[in-house]
mmCIF file of C-alpha atoms in Angstrom:
data_model
loop_
_atom_site.group_PDB
_atom_site.id
_atom_site.type_symbol
_atom_site.label_atom_id
_atom_site.label_comp_id
_atom_site.label_asym_id
_atom_site.label_seq_id
_atom_site.Cartn_x
_atom_site.Cartn_y
_atom_site.Cartn_z
ATOM 1 C CA UNK K 18 34.010 -8.514 15.296
ATOM 2 C CA UNK K 19 37.352 -10.113 16.119
ATOM 3 C CA UNK K 20 37.358 -12.548 19.064
ATOM 4 C CA UNK K 21 38.959 -11.252 22.232
ATOM 5 C CA UNK K 22 42.226 -12.629 23.622
ATOM 6 C CA UNK K 23 40.760 -15.300 25.966
ATOM 7 C CA UNK K 24 38.906 -16.953 23.071
ATOM 8 C CA UNK K 25 42.252 -17.528 21.341
ATOM 9 C CA UNK K 26 43.885 -19.107 24.391
ATOM 10 C CA UNK K 27 44.107 -22.673 25.586
ATOM 11 C CA UNK K 28 42.423 -22.185 28.931
ATOM 12 C CA UNK K 29 42.230 -25.764 30.163
ATOM 13 C CA UNK K 30 43.485 -29.299 29.647
ATOM 14 C CA UNK K 31 40.842 -31.736 30.900
ATOM 15 C CA UNK K 32 41.057 -35.426 31.725
ATOM 16 C CA UNK K 33 37.652 -37.134 32.103
ATOM 17 C CA UNK K 34 38.119 -40.351 34.096
ATOM 18 C CA UNK K 35 36.330 -43.006 36.108
ATOM 19 C CA UNK K 36 36.800 -43.370 39.847
ATOM 20 C CA UNK K 37 38.640 -46.655 39.261
ATOM 21 C CA UNK K 38 41.223 -44.778 37.168
ATOM 22 C CA UNK K 39 42.513 -42.809 40.159
ATOM 23 C CA UNK K 40 45.602 -44.906 40.699
ATOM 24 C CA UNK K 41 47.863 -46.618 38.160
ATOM 25 C CA UNK K 42 45.833 -45.556 35.110
ATOM 26 C CA UNK K 43 45.998 -41.822 35.836
ATOM 27 C CA UNK K 44 49.517 -42.077 37.199
ATOM 28 C CA UNK K 45 50.700 -43.616 33.932
ATOM 29 C CA UNK K 46 49.540 -40.468 32.144
ATOM 30 C CA UNK K 47 51.398 -38.188 34.552
ATOM 31 C CA UNK K 48 54.490 -40.384 34.196
ATOM 32 C CA UNK K 49 54.298 -40.201 30.408
ATOM 33 C CA UNK K 50 53.836 -36.421 30.390
ATOM 34 C CA UNK K 51 56.862 -36.093 32.695
ATOM 35 C CA UNK K 52 59.063 -38.169 30.385
ATOM 36 C CA UNK K 53 61.397 -35.908 28.328
ATOM 37 C CA UNK K 54 60.328 -37.737 25.164
ATOM 38 C CA UNK K 55 56.682 -36.707 25.691
ATOM 39 C CA UNK K 56 57.110 -33.639 27.891
ATOM 40 C CA UNK K 57 54.474 -30.978 27.348
ATOM 41 C CA UNK K 58 56.779 -28.019 26.746
ATOM 42 C CA UNK K 59 59.941 -27.322 24.831
ATOM 43 C CA UNK K 60 60.862 -23.772 25.811
ATOM 44 C CA UNK K 61 58.387 -21.371 27.411
ATOM 45 C CA UNK K 62 54.733 -20.482 26.966
ATOM 46 C CA UNK K 63 53.359 -17.035 27.774
ATOM 47 C CA UNK K 64 50.043 -18.298 29.142
ATOM 48 C CA UNK K 65 49.794 -21.715 30.777
ATOM 49 C CA UNK K 66 46.479 -23.620 30.839
ATOM 50 C CA UNK K 67 44.793 -25.077 33.907
ATOM 51 C CA UNK K 68 44.883 -28.872 34.338
ATOM 52 C CA UNK K 69 41.638 -30.457 35.455
ATOM 53 C CA UNK K 70 40.603 -34.029 36.225
ATOM 54 C CA UNK K 71 36.854 -34.756 36.207
ATOM 55 C CA UNK K 72 35.780 -38.035 37.809
ATOM 56 C CA UNK K 73 32.431 -39.649 37.080
ATOM 57 C CA UNK K 74 31.624 -39.772 40.807
ATOM 58 C CA UNK K 75 34.019 -39.052 43.664
ATOM 59 C CA UNK K 76 33.940 -38.181 47.335
ATOM 60 C CA UNK K 77 36.300 -35.715 49.002
ATOM 61 C CA UNK K 78 38.821 -38.422 49.842
ATOM 62 C CA UNK K 79 39.120 -39.502 46.213
ATOM 63 C CA UNK K 80 39.431 -35.887 45.054
ATOM 64 C CA UNK K 81 42.235 -35.394 47.576
ATOM 65 C CA UNK K 82 43.933 -38.570 46.350
ATOM 66 C CA UNK K 83 43.794 -37.211 42.808
ATOM 67 C CA UNK K 84 45.487 -34.000 43.891
ATOM 68 C CA UNK K 85 48.129 -35.978 45.797
ATOM 69 C CA UNK K 86 48.804 -38.076 42.696
ATOM 70 C CA UNK K 87 49.388 -34.940 40.632
ATOM 71 C CA UNK K 88 51.739 -33.558 43.292
ATOM 72 C CA UNK K 89 54.026 -36.595 42.869
ATOM 73 C CA UNK K 90 55.085 -35.125 39.512
ATOM 74 C CA UNK K 91 56.311 -31.611 40.306
ATOM 75 C CA UNK K 92 57.660 -30.969 36.805
ATOM 76 C CA UNK K 93 54.059 -30.845 35.575
ATOM 77 C CA UNK K 94 53.486 -27.726 37.668
ATOM 78 C CA UNK K 95 55.834 -25.917 35.268
ATOM 79 C CA UNK K 96 53.372 -26.592 32.448
ATOM 80 C CA UNK K 97 50.079 -25.591 34.080
ATOM 81 C CA UNK K 98 48.734 -22.536 35.867
ATOM 82 C CA UNK K 99 47.016 -24.751 38.446
ATOM 83 C CA UNK K 100 45.318 -28.068 39.093
ATOM 84 C CA UNK K 101 41.841 -29.094 40.201
ATOM 85 C CA UNK K 102 39.824 -32.294 40.556
ATOM 86 C CA UNK K 103 36.033 -32.422 40.328
ATOM 87 C CA UNK K 104 33.249 -34.952 40.693
ATOM 88 C CA UNK K 105 30.646 -35.073 37.926
ATOM 89 C CA UNK K 106 28.241 -36.661 40.435
ATOM 90 C CA UNK K 107 27.014 -39.237 37.930
ATOM 91 C CA UNK K 108 24.895 -42.022 39.369
ATOM 92 C CA UNK K 109 22.423 -44.624 38.207
ATOM 93 C CA UNK K 110 21.273 -44.331 34.608
ATOM 94 C CA UNK K 111 23.402 -41.212 34.142
ATOM 95 C CA UNK K 112 26.557 -43.251 34.806
ATOM 96 C CA UNK K 113 25.685 -46.190 32.554
ATOM 97 C CA UNK K 114 28.008 -47.609 29.909
ATOM 98 C CA UNK K 115 26.428 -50.783 28.520
ATOM 99 C CA UNK K 116 28.382 -52.329 25.669
ATOM 100 C CA UNK K 117 26.968 -54.529 22.893
ATOM 101 C CA UNK K 118 23.319 -54.098 23.812
ATOM 102 C CA UNK K 119 20.977 -53.384 20.883
ATOM 103 C CA UNK K 120 18.323 -51.937 23.189
ATOM 104 C CA UNK K 121 18.507 -49.198 25.787
ATOM 105 C CA UNK K 122 19.481 -50.474 29.220
ATOM 106 C CA UNK K 123 18.771 -47.148 30.906
ATOM 107 C CA UNK K 124 16.718 -43.992 30.573
ATOM 108 C CA UNK K 125 19.506 -42.007 28.894
ATOM 109 C CA UNK K 126 20.934 -44.679 26.602
ATOM 110 C CA UNK K 127 23.784 -47.156 26.861
ATOM 111 C CA UNK K 128 26.535 -44.533 26.618
ATOM 112 C CA UNK K 129 25.007 -42.098 29.073
ATOM 113 C CA UNK K 130 28.083 -42.241 31.320
ATOM 114 C CA UNK K 131 30.585 -41.054 28.694
ATOM 115 C CA UNK K 132 28.077 -38.557 27.297
ATOM 116 C CA UNK K 133 27.293 -36.900 30.621
ATOM 117 C CA UNK K 134 30.923 -37.040 31.755
ATOM 118 C CA UNK K 135 31.863 -35.106 28.615
ATOM 119 C CA UNK K 136 29.133 -32.541 29.290
ATOM 120 C CA UNK K 137 30.126 -32.028 32.908
ATOM 121 C CA UNK K 138 33.796 -31.777 31.948
ATOM 122 C CA UNK K 139 32.991 -28.992 29.495
ATOM 123 C CA UNK K 140 30.847 -27.202 32.061
ATOM 124 C CA UNK K 141 33.635 -27.279 34.648
ATOM 125 C CA UNK K 142 36.127 -26.099 32.034
ATOM 126 C CA UNK K 143 34.022 -23.091 31.061
ATOM 127 C CA UNK K 144 35.329 -21.123 34.054
ATOM 128 C CA UNK K 145 38.860 -21.167 32.633
ATOM 129 C CA UNK K 146 37.964 -19.441 29.369
ATOM 130 C CA UNK K 147 39.393 -20.061 25.928
ATOM 131 C CA UNK K 148 39.565 -23.553 24.471
ATOM 132 C CA UNK K 149 39.647 -26.804 26.405
ATOM 133 C CA UNK K 150 41.778 -29.712 25.234
ATOM 134 C CA UNK K 151 40.046 -32.909 26.340
ATOM 135 C CA UNK K 152 42.395 -35.880 26.630
ATOM 136 C CA UNK K 153 41.210 -39.374 27.452
ATOM 137 C CA UNK K 154 43.573 -41.710 29.285
ATOM 138 C CA UNK K 155 44.323 -43.803 26.205
ATOM 139 C CA UNK K 156 45.462 -40.780 24.184
ATOM 140 C CA UNK K 157 49.259 -40.750 23.950
ATOM 141 C CA UNK K 158 51.439 -37.819 22.770
ATOM 142 C CA UNK K 159 53.923 -38.744 20.054
ATOM 143 C CA UNK K 160 56.533 -36.059 20.690
ATOM 144 C CA UNK K 161 57.658 -33.447 23.177
ATOM 145 C CA UNK K 162 56.301 -29.905 23.012
ATOM 146 C CA UNK K 163 52.740 -30.930 22.231
ATOM 147 C CA UNK K 164 51.161 -28.365 24.554
ATOM 148 C CA UNK K 165 52.657 -25.402 22.710
ATOM 149 C CA UNK K 166 51.742 -27.035 19.406
ATOM 150 C CA UNK K 167 48.146 -27.252 20.614
ATOM 151 C CA UNK K 168 48.170 -23.506 21.299
ATOM 152 C CA UNK K 169 49.364 -22.887 17.740
ATOM 153 C CA UNK K 170 46.425 -24.925 16.448
ATOM 154 C CA UNK K 171 44.036 -22.855 18.578
ATOM 155 C CA UNK K 172 45.487 -19.582 17.380
ATOM 156 C CA UNK K 173 45.013 -20.663 13.771
ATOM 157 C CA UNK K 174 41.350 -21.616 14.291
ATOM 158 C CA UNK K 175 40.030 -18.911 16.600
ATOM 159 C CA UNK K 176 36.425 -19.051 15.376
ATOM 160 C CA UNK K 177 36.038 -22.819 15.611
ATOM 161 C CA UNK K 178 33.848 -24.536 18.165
ATOM 162 C CA UNK K 179 35.445 -27.985 17.905
ATOM 163 C CA UNK K 180 38.885 -28.838 16.509
ATOM 164 C CA UNK K 181 39.946 -32.443 16.231
ATOM 165 C CA UNK K 182 40.824 -35.384 14.012
ATOM 166 C CA UNK K 183 38.577 -37.496 11.851
ATOM 167 C CA UNK K 184 39.216 -41.178 11.186
ATOM 168 C CA UNK K 185 42.287 -41.775 9.031
ATOM 169 C CA UNK K 186 42.501 -45.568 9.085
ATOM 170 C CA UNK K 187 42.597 -47.878 6.090
ATOM 171 C CA UNK K 188 39.268 -49.653 6.671
ATOM 172 C CA UNK K 189 35.962 -48.299 5.409
ATOM 173 C CA UNK K 190 33.381 -46.908 7.820
ATOM 174 C CA UNK K 191 29.619 -46.965 7.612
ATOM 175 C CA UNK K 192 27.968 -43.687 6.635
ATOM 176 C CA UNK K 193 26.763 -42.808 10.131
ATOM 177 C CA UNK K 194 30.325 -42.483 11.454
ATOM 178 C CA UNK K 195 32.291 -41.524 8.336
ATOM 179 C CA UNK K 196 32.809 -38.002 9.706
ATOM 180 C CA UNK K 197 33.135 -39.097 13.326
ATOM 181 C CA UNK K 198 35.359 -36.653 15.235
ATOM 182 C CA UNK K 199 37.223 -38.318 18.069
ATOM 183 C CA UNK K 200 36.383 -37.040 21.556
ATOM 184 C CA UNK K 201 40.039 -36.204 22.140
ATOM 185 C CA UNK K 202 39.728 -32.713 20.736
ATOM 186 C CA UNK K 203 39.659 -28.980 21.394
ATOM 187 C CA UNK K 204 36.379 -27.393 22.463
ATOM 188 C CA UNK K 205 35.700 -23.662 22.641
ATOM 189 C CA UNK K 206 34.272 -23.712 26.162
ATOM 190 C CA UNK K 207 35.014 -20.005 26.552
ATOM 191 C CA UNK K 208 32.401 -19.186 23.898
ATOM 192 C CA UNK K 209 28.930 -18.786 25.463
ATOM 193 C CA UNK K 210 27.265 -19.683 22.157
ATOM 194 C CA UNK K 211 29.117 -22.987 22.021
ATOM 195 C CA UNK K 212 28.211 -23.779 25.606
ATOM 196 C CA UNK K 213 24.529 -23.093 24.919
ATOM 197 C CA UNK K 214 24.737 -25.329 21.847
ATOM 198 C CA UNK K 215 26.439 -28.048 23.879
ATOM 199 C CA UNK K 216 23.881 -28.097 26.678
ATOM 200 C CA UNK K 217 20.662 -27.149 24.874
ATOM 201 C CA UNK K 218 21.099 -28.937 21.542
ATOM 202 C CA UNK K 219 23.986 -31.433 21.448
ATOM 203 C CA UNK K 220 23.506 -33.239 24.763
ATOM 204 C CA UNK K 221 19.774 -32.508 24.903
ATOM 205 C CA UNK K 222 19.276 -34.291 21.577
ATOM 206 C CA UNK K 223 21.276 -37.296 22.765
ATOM 207 C CA UNK K 224 18.874 -37.556 25.691
ATOM 208 C CA UNK K 225 15.826 -37.137 23.440
ATOM 209 C CA UNK K 226 16.863 -39.933 21.067
ATOM 210 C CA UNK K 227 18.364 -42.235 23.722
ATOM 211 C CA UNK K 228 15.692 -44.919 23.359
ATOM 212 C CA UNK K 229 15.766 -44.807 19.565
ATOM 213 C CA UNK K 230 19.575 -44.764 19.234
ATOM 214 C CA UNK K 231 20.803 -46.056 22.610
ATOM 215 C CA UNK K 232 24.417 -46.627 21.544
ATOM 216 C CA UNK K 233 25.092 -43.168 20.160
ATOM 217 C CA UNK K 234 28.081 -41.484 21.816
ATOM 218 C CA UNK K 235 28.565 -37.727 22.025
ATOM 219 C CA UNK K 236 31.525 -37.735 19.635
ATOM 220 C CA UNK K 237 29.508 -39.548 16.948
ATOM 221 C CA UNK K 238 26.441 -37.305 17.272
ATOM 222 C CA UNK K 239 27.388 -34.742 14.615
ATOM 223 C CA UNK K 240 28.320 -37.455 12.134
ATOM 224 C CA UNK K 241 25.047 -39.241 12.847
ATOM 225 C CA UNK K 242 23.080 -36.020 12.265
ATOM 226 C CA UNK K 243 24.776 -35.553 8.906
ATOM 227 C CA UNK K 244 24.101 -39.135 7.868
ATOM 228 C CA UNK K 245 20.389 -38.697 8.635
ATOM 229 C CA UNK K 246 20.079 -35.544 6.507
#
């Protein structure tokens, strides 16, 4: 059966961030996207995606500040169907990011914060249908018109669950991350089967093996599974 129209669409662009990023870090992204050299659109798009910021933990005041920051760049409203800011409500061990520790510093592993922030971002994005383009703050567009180009990628890979880029550097990688797919990618959050896989297998397995492999991040999980086969 052919997928329906929403599964072909780019439904959402999502920015997962930390509370401390609401300020210059997030504003630098909005400034860059507003620059003609990196502007999202060249011409028109029939269906515009929703823009969403998901913060690891935020109160109502911080969510309002995020919305106000977006409103400072009115040209962005021409590229999106709407804007929303959400709190992932991560606290304690669920918000942990412990670098360079060989042993688990928390119940859910040393990269629990990024892992759960990714999961919550995908769950919020599900409501918008189609694919979600997740963009981290250090991901920089290299030319104008990248939003429409993303839609063309989606329309050419309608049955995919995840579309992204593998490592293309000139240094060798160990086997466990040779097929690592960067977290800046497209995810088919409008597909119920993908969402069940995400929540019941992908993230659930990260939790189950957190003490054994405490430094495993969500975007290395598939590569790690392959290397263990």
